[in-house]
mmCIF file of C-alpha atoms in Angstrom:
data_model
loop_
_atom_site.group_PDB
_atom_site.id
_atom_site.type_symbol
_atom_site.label_atom_id
_atom_site.label_comp_id
_atom_site.label_asym_id
_atom_site.label_seq_id
_atom_site.Cartn_x
_atom_site.Cartn_y
_atom_site.Cartn_z
ATOM 1 C CA THR A 183 -14.948 -6.865 -20.268
ATOM 2 C CA VAL A 184 -14.208 -7.212 -16.569
ATOM 3 C CA SER A 185 -11.724 -9.839 -15.407
ATOM 4 C CA VAL A 186 -11.057 -11.105 -11.893
ATOM 5 C CA LEU A 187 -7.436 -11.131 -10.773
ATOM 6 C CA TYR A 188 -5.524 -11.850 -7.578
ATOM 7 C CA TRP A 189 -2.152 -11.601 -5.905
ATOM 8 C CA PRO A 190 -0.177 -14.855 -6.294
ATOM 9 C CA SER A 191 0.625 -14.751 -2.579
ATOM 10 C CA MET A 192 -0.849 -12.370 -0.059
ATOM 11 C CA PRO A 193 1.892 -10.561 1.862
ATOM 12 C CA GLN A 194 1.714 -11.306 5.556
ATOM 13 C CA GLU A 195 4.163 -8.656 6.741
ATOM 14 C CA VAL A 196 3.564 -4.925 6.642
ATOM 15 C CA TRP A 197 5.535 -2.844 4.156
ATOM 16 C CA LEU A 198 6.195 0.808 4.935
ATOM 17 C CA GLY A 199 6.612 3.727 2.575
ATOM 18 C CA VAL A 200 9.254 6.190 3.790
ATOM 19 C CA PRO A 201 10.500 9.387 2.091
ATOM 20 C CA ASP A 202 13.719 8.916 0.144
ATOM 21 C CA GLY A 203 14.798 12.342 -1.097
ATOM 22 C CA LYS A 204 12.909 15.243 -2.655
ATOM 23 C CA LEU A 205 11.478 15.024 -6.145
ATOM 24 C CA ASP A 206 13.393 17.013 -8.716
ATOM 25 C CA ALA A 207 12.792 18.028 -12.326
ATOM 26 C CA THR A 208 13.811 14.582 -13.605
ATOM 27 C CA PRO A 209 10.833 12.870 -15.322
ATOM 28 C CA ILE A 210 9.665 9.793 -13.421
ATOM 29 C CA ASP A 211 7.572 6.899 -14.649
ATOM 30 C CA ALA A 212 4.309 5.627 -13.223
ATOM 31 C CA TYR A 213 6.058 2.836 -11.312
ATOM 32 C CA THR A 214 8.034 5.238 -9.118
ATOM 33 C CA ALA A 215 6.324 5.565 -5.729
ATOM 34 C CA ARG A 216 6.046 9.087 -4.443
ATOM 35 C CA LEU A 217 4.620 11.275 -1.715
ATOM 36 C CA GLY A 218 3.081 14.441 -3.158
ATOM 37 C CA GLY A 219 4.264 15.809 -6.478
ATOM 38 C CA LYS A 220 2.317 15.223 -9.699
ATOM 39 C CA PRO A 221 0.676 11.968 -10.818
ATOM 40 C CA THR A 222 2.141 9.929 -13.638
ATOM 41 C CA TRP A 223 -0.721 8.138 -15.354
ATOM 42 C CA LEU A 224 -0.264 4.540 -16.381
ATOM 43 C CA ARG A 225 -2.852 4.331 -19.155
ATOM 44 C CA ARG A 226 -4.066 6.450 -22.032
ATOM 45 C CA GLY A 227 -7.339 8.218 -21.451
ATOM 46 C CA SER A 228 -6.699 8.846 -17.731
ATOM 47 C CA PRO A 229 -8.175 12.086 -16.349
ATOM 48 C CA LYS A 230 -6.186 15.272 -16.907
ATOM 49 C CA SER A 231 -7.182 16.432 -13.442
ATOM 50 C CA VAL A 232 -9.025 14.967 -10.449
ATOM 51 C CA ASP A 233 -11.738 17.147 -8.910
ATOM 52 C CA CYS A 234 -13.250 17.025 -5.439
ATOM 53 C CA THR A 235 -16.710 15.472 -5.421
ATOM 54 C CA THR A 236 -17.736 17.788 -2.561
ATOM 55 C CA CYS A 237 -16.623 21.279 -3.597
ATOM 56 C CA GLY A 238 -15.463 20.790 -7.183
ATOM 57 C CA ALA A 239 -11.955 22.098 -6.534
ATOM 58 C CA GLY A 240 -8.949 20.451 -8.115
ATOM 59 C CA MET A 241 -7.352 17.819 -5.888
ATOM 60 C CA ALA A 242 -3.653 17.326 -5.210
ATOM 61 C CA LEU A 243 -1.804 14.015 -5.330
ATOM 62 C CA LEU A 244 -1.015 12.776 -1.826
ATOM 63 C CA ALA A 245 0.595 9.448 -2.738
ATOM 64 C CA GLN A 246 1.224 7.200 -5.740
ATOM 65 C CA LEU A 247 1.979 3.512 -5.147
ATOM 66 C CA HIS A 248 3.032 0.650 -7.454
ATOM 67 C CA ALA A 249 1.248 -2.517 -6.264
ATOM 68 C CA PRO A 250 1.544 -5.129 -9.071
ATOM 69 C CA LEU A 251 -0.538 -8.282 -9.502
ATOM 70 C CA ALA A 252 0.344 -11.689 -10.938
ATOM 71 C CA THR A 253 0.096 -10.534 -14.565
ATOM 72 C CA PHE A 254 -0.651 -6.820 -14.260
ATOM 73 C CA ASP A 255 1.147 -3.642 -13.385
ATOM 74 C CA ARG A 256 -1.106 -1.787 -10.987
ATOM 75 C CA ILE A 257 -0.929 1.761 -9.625
ATOM 76 C CA LEU A 258 -2.870 3.354 -6.763
ATOM 77 C CA TYR A 259 -3.372 7.123 -6.662
ATOM 78 C CA VAL A 260 -4.532 8.926 -3.504
ATOM 79 C CA PHE A 261 -5.766 12.505 -4.003
ATOM 80 C CA VAL A 262 -6.773 15.049 -1.354
ATOM 81 C CA CYS A 263 -8.762 18.274 -1.446
ATOM 82 C CA ARG A 264 -7.021 20.970 0.555
ATOM 83 C CA ALA A 265 -10.184 23.082 0.588
ATOM 84 C CA CYS A 266 -12.159 20.350 2.383
ATOM 85 C CA CYS A 267 -9.404 19.099 4.722
ATOM 86 C CA GLY A 268 -10.476 19.474 8.334
ATOM 87 C CA SER A 269 -14.033 20.431 7.386
ATOM 88 C CA GLY A 270 -15.551 17.064 8.182
ATOM 89 C CA LYS A 271 -16.493 16.652 4.511
ATOM 90 C CA PRO A 272 -15.117 13.943 2.205
ATOM 91 C CA ALA A 273 -11.692 15.188 1.129
ATOM 92 C CA VAL A 274 -10.035 12.185 -0.492
ATOM 93 C CA ARG A 275 -10.385 10.111 -3.669
ATOM 94 C CA VAL A 276 -8.555 6.911 -4.616
ATOM 95 C CA LEU A 277 -8.046 5.789 -8.217
ATOM 96 C CA ARG A 278 -6.681 2.417 -9.365
ATOM 97 C CA SER A 279 -5.113 1.776 -12.777
ATOM 98 C CA GLN A 280 -3.921 -1.523 -14.257
ATOM 99 C CA VAL A 281 -2.192 -2.572 -17.458
ATOM 100 C CA TYR A 282 -1.419 -6.070 -18.691
ATOM 101 C CA ASN A 283 2.286 -6.999 -18.484
ATOM 102 C CA VAL A 284 3.269 -9.725 -20.956
ATOM 103 C CA ASP A 285 6.533 -10.400 -19.078
ATOM 104 C CA TYR A 286 4.662 -11.035 -15.834
ATOM 105 C CA ASP A 287 2.283 -13.302 -17.730
ATOM 106 C CA GLU A 288 5.047 -15.438 -19.265
ATOM 107 C CA GLU A 289 6.812 -15.749 -15.907
ATOM 108 C CA TRP A 290 3.582 -16.728 -14.142
ATOM 109 C CA HIS A 291 2.556 -19.351 -16.697
ATOM 110 C CA ALA A 292 6.091 -20.775 -16.624
ATOM 111 C CA LYS A 293 5.654 -21.294 -12.880
ATOM 112 C CA VAL A 294 2.318 -22.987 -13.521
ATOM 113 C CA ALA A 295 3.896 -25.336 -16.067
ATOM 114 C CA ALA A 296 6.784 -26.136 -13.725
ATOM 115 C CA ALA A 297 4.328 -27.082 -10.985
ATOM 116 C CA GLN A 298 2.586 -29.730 -13.098
ATOM 117 C CA PRO A 299 3.298 -33.406 -12.195
ATOM 118 C CA LYS A 300 6.057 -34.908 -14.317
ATOM 119 C CA THR A 301 6.092 -38.444 -15.797
ATOM 120 C CA LYS A 302 8.747 -40.531 -14.069
ATOM 121 C CA MET A 303 10.999 -42.878 -15.983
ATOM 122 C CA PHE A 304 11.178 -45.330 -13.088
ATOM 123 C CA GLU A 305 8.668 -45.709 -10.288
ATOM 124 C CA GLU A 306 9.912 -46.128 -6.735
ATOM 125 C CA ALA A 307 8.078 -49.471 -6.545
ATOM 126 C CA ASP A 308 10.195 -50.972 -9.353
ATOM 127 C CA ASP A 309 12.308 -53.800 -7.911
ATOM 128 C CA TRP A 310 15.586 -54.416 -9.677
ATOM 129 C CA GLY A 311 16.591 -57.130 -7.214
ATOM 130 C CA ASP A 312 19.635 -55.337 -5.876
ATOM 131 C CA ASP A 313 18.358 -54.359 -2.421
ATOM 132 C CA GLU A 314 15.691 -56.851 -1.477
ATOM 133 C CA ASP A 315 15.512 -55.796 2.172
ATOM 134 C CA GLU A 316 15.804 -52.077 1.598
ATOM 135 C CA ALA A 317 12.563 -50.134 2.030
ATOM 136 C CA PRO A 318 11.656 -47.965 -0.924
ATOM 137 C CA ALA A 319 12.338 -44.252 -0.495
ATOM 138 C CA PRO A 320 9.226 -42.116 -0.117
ATOM 139 C CA ALA A 321 8.189 -40.311 -3.252
ATOM 140 C CA ALA A 322 9.016 -36.610 -3.322
ATOM 141 C CA ALA A 323 5.967 -34.390 -3.070
ATOM 142 C CA GLU A 324 5.117 -32.530 -6.239
ATOM 143 C CA PRO A 325 4.706 -28.747 -5.887
ATOM 144 C CA ALA A 326 1.075 -27.738 -5.927
ATOM 145 C CA ALA A 327 -0.128 -25.851 -8.972
ATOM 146 C CA PRO A 328 -1.913 -22.529 -8.379
ATOM 147 C CA ALA A 329 -5.631 -22.857 -7.826
ATOM 148 C CA GLU A 330 -6.346 -20.248 -10.483
ATOM 149 C CA VAL A 331 -4.519 -19.206 -13.615
ATOM 150 C CA PRO A 332 -4.850 -15.539 -14.589
ATOM 151 C CA PRO A 333 -6.357 -15.035 -18.050
ATOM 152 C CA ARG A 334 -4.179 -14.011 -20.971
ATOM 153 C CA TYR A 335 -4.814 -10.759 -22.812
ATOM 154 C CA ASP A 336 -3.844 -9.237 -26.108
ATOM 155 C CA TRP A 337 -0.996 -6.871 -25.291
ATOM 156 C CA SER A 338 -1.229 -3.513 -26.979
ATOM 157 C CA PRO A 339 1.268 -0.710 -26.268
ATOM 158 C CA GLU A 340 -1.521 1.713 -27.179
ATOM 159 C CA THR A 341 -3.042 1.126 -23.732
ATOM 160 C CA HIS A 342 0.105 2.364 -21.999
ATOM 161 C CA GLU A 343 0.746 6.073 -21.506
ATOM 162 C CA ASP A 344 3.084 6.639 -18.546
ATOM 163 C CA THR A 345 2.734 10.419 -18.776
ATOM 164 C CA THR A 346 2.956 13.061 -16.066
ATOM 165 C CA VAL A 347 0.149 15.591 -16.420
ATOM 166 C CA GLY A 348 -0.735 18.850 -14.783
ATOM 167 C CA GLN A 349 -3.267 19.222 -12.003
ATOM 168 C CA LYS A 350 -5.370 22.102 -10.756
ATOM 169 C CA GLY A 351 -3.616 24.001 -8.020
ATOM 170 C CA ALA A 352 -0.069 23.646 -6.776
ATOM 171 C CA PRO A 353 1.170 20.129 -5.997
ATOM 172 C CA LEU A 354 1.981 19.078 -2.452
ATOM 173 C CA GLY A 355 5.733 19.089 -1.842
ATOM 174 C CA GLY A 356 7.182 15.993 -3.408
ATOM 175 C CA PHE A 357 9.329 13.083 -2.182
ATOM 176 C CA TYR A 358 10.452 9.805 -3.672
ATOM 177 C CA MET A 359 9.142 6.975 -1.513
ATOM 178 C CA ASP A 360 11.121 3.857 -0.688
ATOM 179 C CA SER A 361 9.556 0.656 0.659
ATOM 180 C CA ILE A 362 10.903 -1.239 3.665
ATOM 181 C CA PRO A 363 9.474 -4.083 5.770
ATOM 182 C CA GLU A 364 8.169 -2.915 9.104
ATOM 183 C CA PRO A 365 10.892 -3.361 11.753
ATOM 184 C CA ARG A 366 10.152 -6.216 14.112
ATOM 185 C CA GLU A 367 12.316 -5.172 17.018
ATOM 186 C CA SER A 368 10.707 -3.600 20.032
ATOM 187 C CA LYS A 369 10.415 0.107 20.630
ATOM 188 C CA GLN A 370 12.678 -0.212 23.656
ATOM 189 C CA ALA A 371 15.425 -1.758 21.534
ATOM 190 C CA GLN A 372 15.269 1.095 19.059
ATOM 191 C CA GLN A 373 15.330 3.674 21.825
ATOM 192 C CA GLN A 374 18.477 2.134 23.244
ATOM 193 C CA LYS A 375 20.100 2.655 19.841
ATOM 194 C CA GLY A 376 18.763 6.210 19.700
ATOM 195 C CA LEU A 377 16.861 8.060 16.988
ATOM 196 C CA ALA A 378 18.639 10.088 14.352
ATOM 197 C CA GLY A 379 17.904 13.238 12.382
ATOM 198 C CA ASP A 380 14.504 13.084 10.694
ATOM 199 C CA ASP A 381 13.184 10.418 13.070
ATOM 200 C CA GLU A 382 13.639 12.730 16.039
ATOM 201 C CA SER A 383 12.083 15.674 14.171
ATOM 202 C CA VAL A 384 9.049 13.624 13.165
ATOM 203 C CA LEU A 385 8.479 12.459 16.716
ATOM 204 C CA ARG A 386 8.746 16.018 18.027
ATOM 205 C CA GLN A 387 6.066 17.234 15.616
ATOM 206 C CA LEU A 388 3.810 14.273 16.357
ATOM 207 C CA GLU A 389 4.147 14.994 20.064
ATOM 208 C CA GLN A 390 3.214 18.633 19.558
ATOM 209 C CA LYS A 391 0.208 17.824 17.375
ATOM 210 C CA ASN A 392 -0.997 14.761 19.309
ATOM 211 C CA ALA A 393 0.290 15.237 22.820
ATOM 212 C CA ASP A 394 -2.276 12.812 24.198
ATOM 213 C CA VAL A 395 -1.222 10.127 21.699
ATOM 214 C CA VAL A 396 2.573 10.003 21.629
ATOM 215 C CA GLU A 397 4.382 10.926 24.821
ATOM 216 C CA ARG A 398 7.984 9.894 25.244
ATOM 217 C CA GLY A 399 8.082 10.912 28.906
ATOM 218 C CA GLY A 400 11.718 11.678 29.697
ATOM 219 C CA SER A 401 14.956 10.543 28.127
ATOM 220 C CA GLY A 402 13.894 6.926 27.895
ATOM 221 C CA GLY A 403 11.071 7.710 25.493
ATOM 222 C CA ALA A 404 8.493 5.561 27.308
ATOM 223 C CA VAL A 405 4.822 5.743 26.470
ATOM 224 C CA GLU A 406 2.792 7.194 29.306
ATOM 225 C CA GLU A 407 0.399 4.657 30.767
ATOM 226 C CA ASP A 408 -3.156 5.572 31.707
ATOM 227 C CA ASP A 409 -4.588 3.917 34.803
ATOM 228 C CA ASP A 410 -8.092 4.069 33.349
ATOM 229 C CA GLU A 411 -7.905 2.397 29.956
ATOM 230 C CA ASP A 412 -11.477 3.407 29.114
ATOM 231 C CA GLU A 413 -10.499 7.103 29.233
ATOM 232 C CA ASP A 414 -7.689 6.613 26.701
ATOM 233 C CA PRO A 415 -9.074 5.840 23.226
ATOM 234 C CA THR A 416 -5.593 5.435 21.747
ATOM 235 C CA PRO A 417 -4.532 1.804 21.330
ATOM 236 C CA ASP A 418 -1.099 1.121 22.783
ATOM 237 C CA GLU A 419 -0.279 -0.744 19.580
ATOM 238 C CA PHE A 420 -0.648 2.450 17.538
ATOM 239 C CA VAL A 421 2.023 4.261 19.535
ATOM 240 C CA GLU A 422 4.336 1.241 19.552
ATOM 241 C CA ARG A 423 4.052 0.523 15.820
ATOM 242 C CA ILE A 424 4.613 4.167 14.860
ATOM 243 C CA SER A 425 7.696 4.359 17.080
ATOM 244 C CA ARG A 426 9.274 1.433 15.213
ATOM 245 C CA ALA A 427 9.654 3.664 12.137
ATOM 246 C CA PRO A 428 8.650 7.284 12.862
ATOM 247 C CA ARG A 429 9.162 8.315 9.198
ATOM 248 C CA GLN A 430 6.501 5.924 7.891
ATOM 249 C CA CYS A 431 4.100 7.769 5.618
ATOM 250 C CA LEU A 432 2.356 4.727 4.191
ATOM 251 C CA ARG A 433 1.558 1.225 5.416
ATOM 252 C CA TRP A 434 0.727 -1.527 2.888
ATOM 253 C CA GLN A 435 -0.801 -4.855 3.937
ATOM 254 C CA PRO A 436 -3.564 -6.076 1.582
ATOM 255 C CA GLY A 437 -6.256 -7.863 3.558
ATOM 256 C CA GLY A 438 -4.626 -6.862 6.833
ATOM 257 C CA ILE A 439 -5.896 -4.876 9.806
ATOM 258 C CA PRO A 440 -5.624 -1.066 9.721
ATOM 259 C CA LEU A 441 -3.510 0.661 12.352
ATOM 260 C CA ILE A 442 -5.785 3.251 13.951
ATOM 261 C CA ALA A 443 -5.241 6.022 16.487
ATOM 262 C CA ARG A 444 -8.607 5.653 18.217
ATOM 263 C CA ARG A 445 -10.396 2.490 19.285
ATOM 264 C CA ASP A 446 -13.756 3.973 18.319
ATOM 265 C CA ALA A 447 -12.699 4.986 14.773
ATOM 266 C CA PHE A 448 -14.698 3.629 11.832
ATOM 267 C CA THR A 449 -12.729 1.057 9.815
ATOM 268 C CA GLY A 450 -15.370 -0.242 7.408
ATOM 269 C CA PRO A 451 -16.908 -2.031 5.748
ATOM 270 C CA VAL A 452 -17.262 0.207 2.696
ATOM 271 C CA ASP A 453 -19.588 -0.244 -0.260
ATOM 272 C CA PRO A 454 -18.712 -3.076 -2.688
ATOM 273 C CA CYS A 455 -17.034 -2.597 -6.059
ATOM 274 C CA PRO A 456 -19.360 -2.170 -9.085
ATOM 275 C CA CYS A 457 -18.160 -5.610 -10.227
ATOM 276 C CA GLY A 458 -20.038 -7.057 -7.228
ATOM 277 C CA ARG A 459 -17.028 -8.101 -5.141
ATOM 278 C CA PRO A 460 -16.379 -6.547 -1.710
ATOM 279 C CA ARG A 461 -13.711 -3.930 -1.217
ATOM 280 C CA THR A 462 -11.091 -4.823 1.402
ATOM 281 C CA PHE A 463 -8.399 -2.885 3.221
ATOM 282 C CA GLU A 464 -5.129 -2.555 1.308
ATOM 283 C CA CYS A 465 -3.064 0.327 2.652
ATOM 284 C CA GLN A 466 -3.164 3.560 4.628
ATOM 285 C CA VAL A 467 -1.501 6.967 4.537
ATOM 286 C CA MET A 468 -0.073 7.961 7.913
ATOM 287 C CA SER A 469 0.125 11.399 9.554
ATOM 288 C CA PRO A 470 3.952 11.730 9.283
ATOM 289 C CA ALA A 471 3.204 12.537 5.625
ATOM 290 C CA ILE A 472 1.930 15.899 6.897
ATOM 291 C CA TYR A 473 5.315 16.656 8.436
ATOM 292 C CA PHE A 474 7.199 16.035 5.201
ATOM 293 C CA LEU A 475 4.735 17.711 2.822
ATOM 294 C CA SER A 476 4.093 20.778 4.988
ATOM 295 C CA GLY A 477 7.753 21.606 5.560
ATOM 296 C CA ASP A 478 8.280 24.644 7.763
ATOM 297 C CA LYS A 479 4.707 25.935 7.465
ATOM 298 C CA ALA A 480 2.963 27.031 10.637
ATOM 299 C CA GLU A 481 0.162 24.868 11.995
ATOM 300 C CA ALA A 482 -2.522 27.264 10.741
ATOM 301 C CA ASP A 483 -1.024 27.275 7.230
ATOM 302 C CA GLN A 484 -0.714 23.518 6.833
ATOM 303 C CA PRO A 485 -3.117 22.252 4.158
ATOM 304 C CA LEU A 486 -3.407 18.709 5.517
ATOM 305 C CA HIS A 487 -5.114 17.592 8.710
ATOM 306 C CA PHE A 488 -5.679 13.864 9.286
ATOM 307 C CA SER A 489 -4.505 11.081 11.563
ATOM 308 C CA THR A 490 -4.698 8.393 8.857
ATOM 309 C CA ILE A 491 -6.427 7.636 5.558
ATOM 310 C CA LEU A 492 -7.539 4.026 5.022
ATOM 311 C CA VAL A 493 -7.637 2.776 1.425
ATOM 312 C CA PHE A 494 -10.014 -0.012 0.352
ATOM 313 C CA THR A 495 -9.783 -1.694 -3.066
ATOM 314 C CA CYS A 496 -11.701 -4.351 -4.966
ATOM 315 C CA SER A 497 -10.905 -7.773 -3.513
ATOM 316 C CA ALA A 498 -11.101 -9.258 -7.026
ATOM 317 C CA HIS A 499 -8.805 -6.575 -8.514
ATOM 318 C CA CYS A 500 -11.250 -6.329 -11.402
ATOM 319 C CA TYR A 501 -9.942 -5.080 -14.714
ATOM 320 C CA ALA A 502 -11.878 -3.314 -17.448
ATOM 321 C CA ALA A 503 -9.963 -2.916 -20.704
ATOM 322 C CA ASP A 504 -11.965 0.184 -21.618
ATOM 323 C CA ALA A 505 -11.590 1.943 -18.241
ATOM 324 C CA PRO A 506 -8.182 3.615 -17.675
ATOM 325 C CA VAL A 507 -8.910 4.162 -13.978
ATOM 326 C CA THR A 508 -11.301 2.664 -11.430
ATOM 327 C CA GLU A 509 -12.615 4.595 -8.443
ATOM 328 C CA GLU A 510 -11.973 2.960 -5.078
ATOM 329 C CA ARG A 511 -12.867 3.987 -1.527
ATOM 330 C CA ALA A 512 -11.101 5.623 1.411
ATOM 331 C CA ILE A 513 -11.951 6.373 5.039
ATOM 332 C CA TRP A 514 -10.631 9.666 6.376
ATOM 333 C CA HIS A 515 -9.760 9.811 10.080
ATOM 334 C CA GLU A 516 -9.657 13.357 11.376
ATOM 335 C CA GLU A 517 -6.621 14.701 13.179
ATOM 336 C CA LEU A 518 -6.786 14.101 16.915
#
C-alpha cells in the first residue's frame, strides 16, 4: 500500500547542517543527523550494506538527515562510492526511510479538531437592548482547517529497528551535525566581525581548491569581480551564500532552488518516483564536507571530489509499509 503524505508547512528559509563535534563510540539513534560515520537504519529489513550501481563496490555514508513529516519520522541517507568519485560515473545513491509516529499523528489530528468551527452560545447579531446605537463587533475569523488530513495507520513497533549496521569498506570520518537557519546578514557584516577557527580554515581550503570561485582578495575578504560576466560561470550568489556560513556541509530547503557553483550546471528535472509523482529538490551536500571528512589528507589522497550533490525526493513523500527504504535521486556536480 502506498500512501501520499506532505509537510504541514513548507519551510521557506534555508536550514544548514554544520559539524558539531566528532562521532565517538557512543551508540546513536537514527534521528541523530551526522556527516560520515555509519548509518543507523530506521526500519527492520533495511539493507545491511549499500553497493554502487556502477562498479559494485560498497558505498560509504556521506550524510544522514532526520526530515520528519506531519505524521511520520523520515530519514534521508546519502551514500557515496569512493572508487567512482571524480571518474565522471554515477557515484552517489540516496535512500529514504519512513516510519509512522503515533505521537505525531495524535498531535496533528488534535490541531485539525481545534481548527474546526465551534458552535457559539450567542451570535453577535443578538440584540439585548443595552446598546442600541452600538455597532456589533465583527466576528472573529475561525482558523482554517488543513486541506488534507494524513491517513492513520496501525502502529507496530515491529516496523522500527533503529540499528547501526556495518558497511563495506571503512566509513568516512564522522561528525555530529547540528542544524541552524542560514544567517541573513550580509557577507560584509560578517567580515567586519571576523571569522574564527574552523571558518577561516574552511575558507582557506576552499580558496586553494577553487581559486577561481572564492577569492577574498586582501584583508577585507571581498569577492573579486569579473568585468566580463560571461567568462565567469560562478554565480555571485554562490560565493556570498557560502561566506555567510563557511562550515555549512548541508543545505535543506524542500521545494527550494539549489545553490550551484556554475550557471551552466544541470539542476534537473530528474525522473519521477515509481508512485507517479515528480521528484523535487529537497537538500544538497556542500563541498565543505570534504574538508571535514578528509582531515589532513593530501589532495591526491582525498576520497571525495565534488562541488555539490543535489538530492531530489518524491514530492508526495509516498510510503510503502512493506518497503523499508525507497530509492531517490541525486545530481552530482563535479569539483571545479
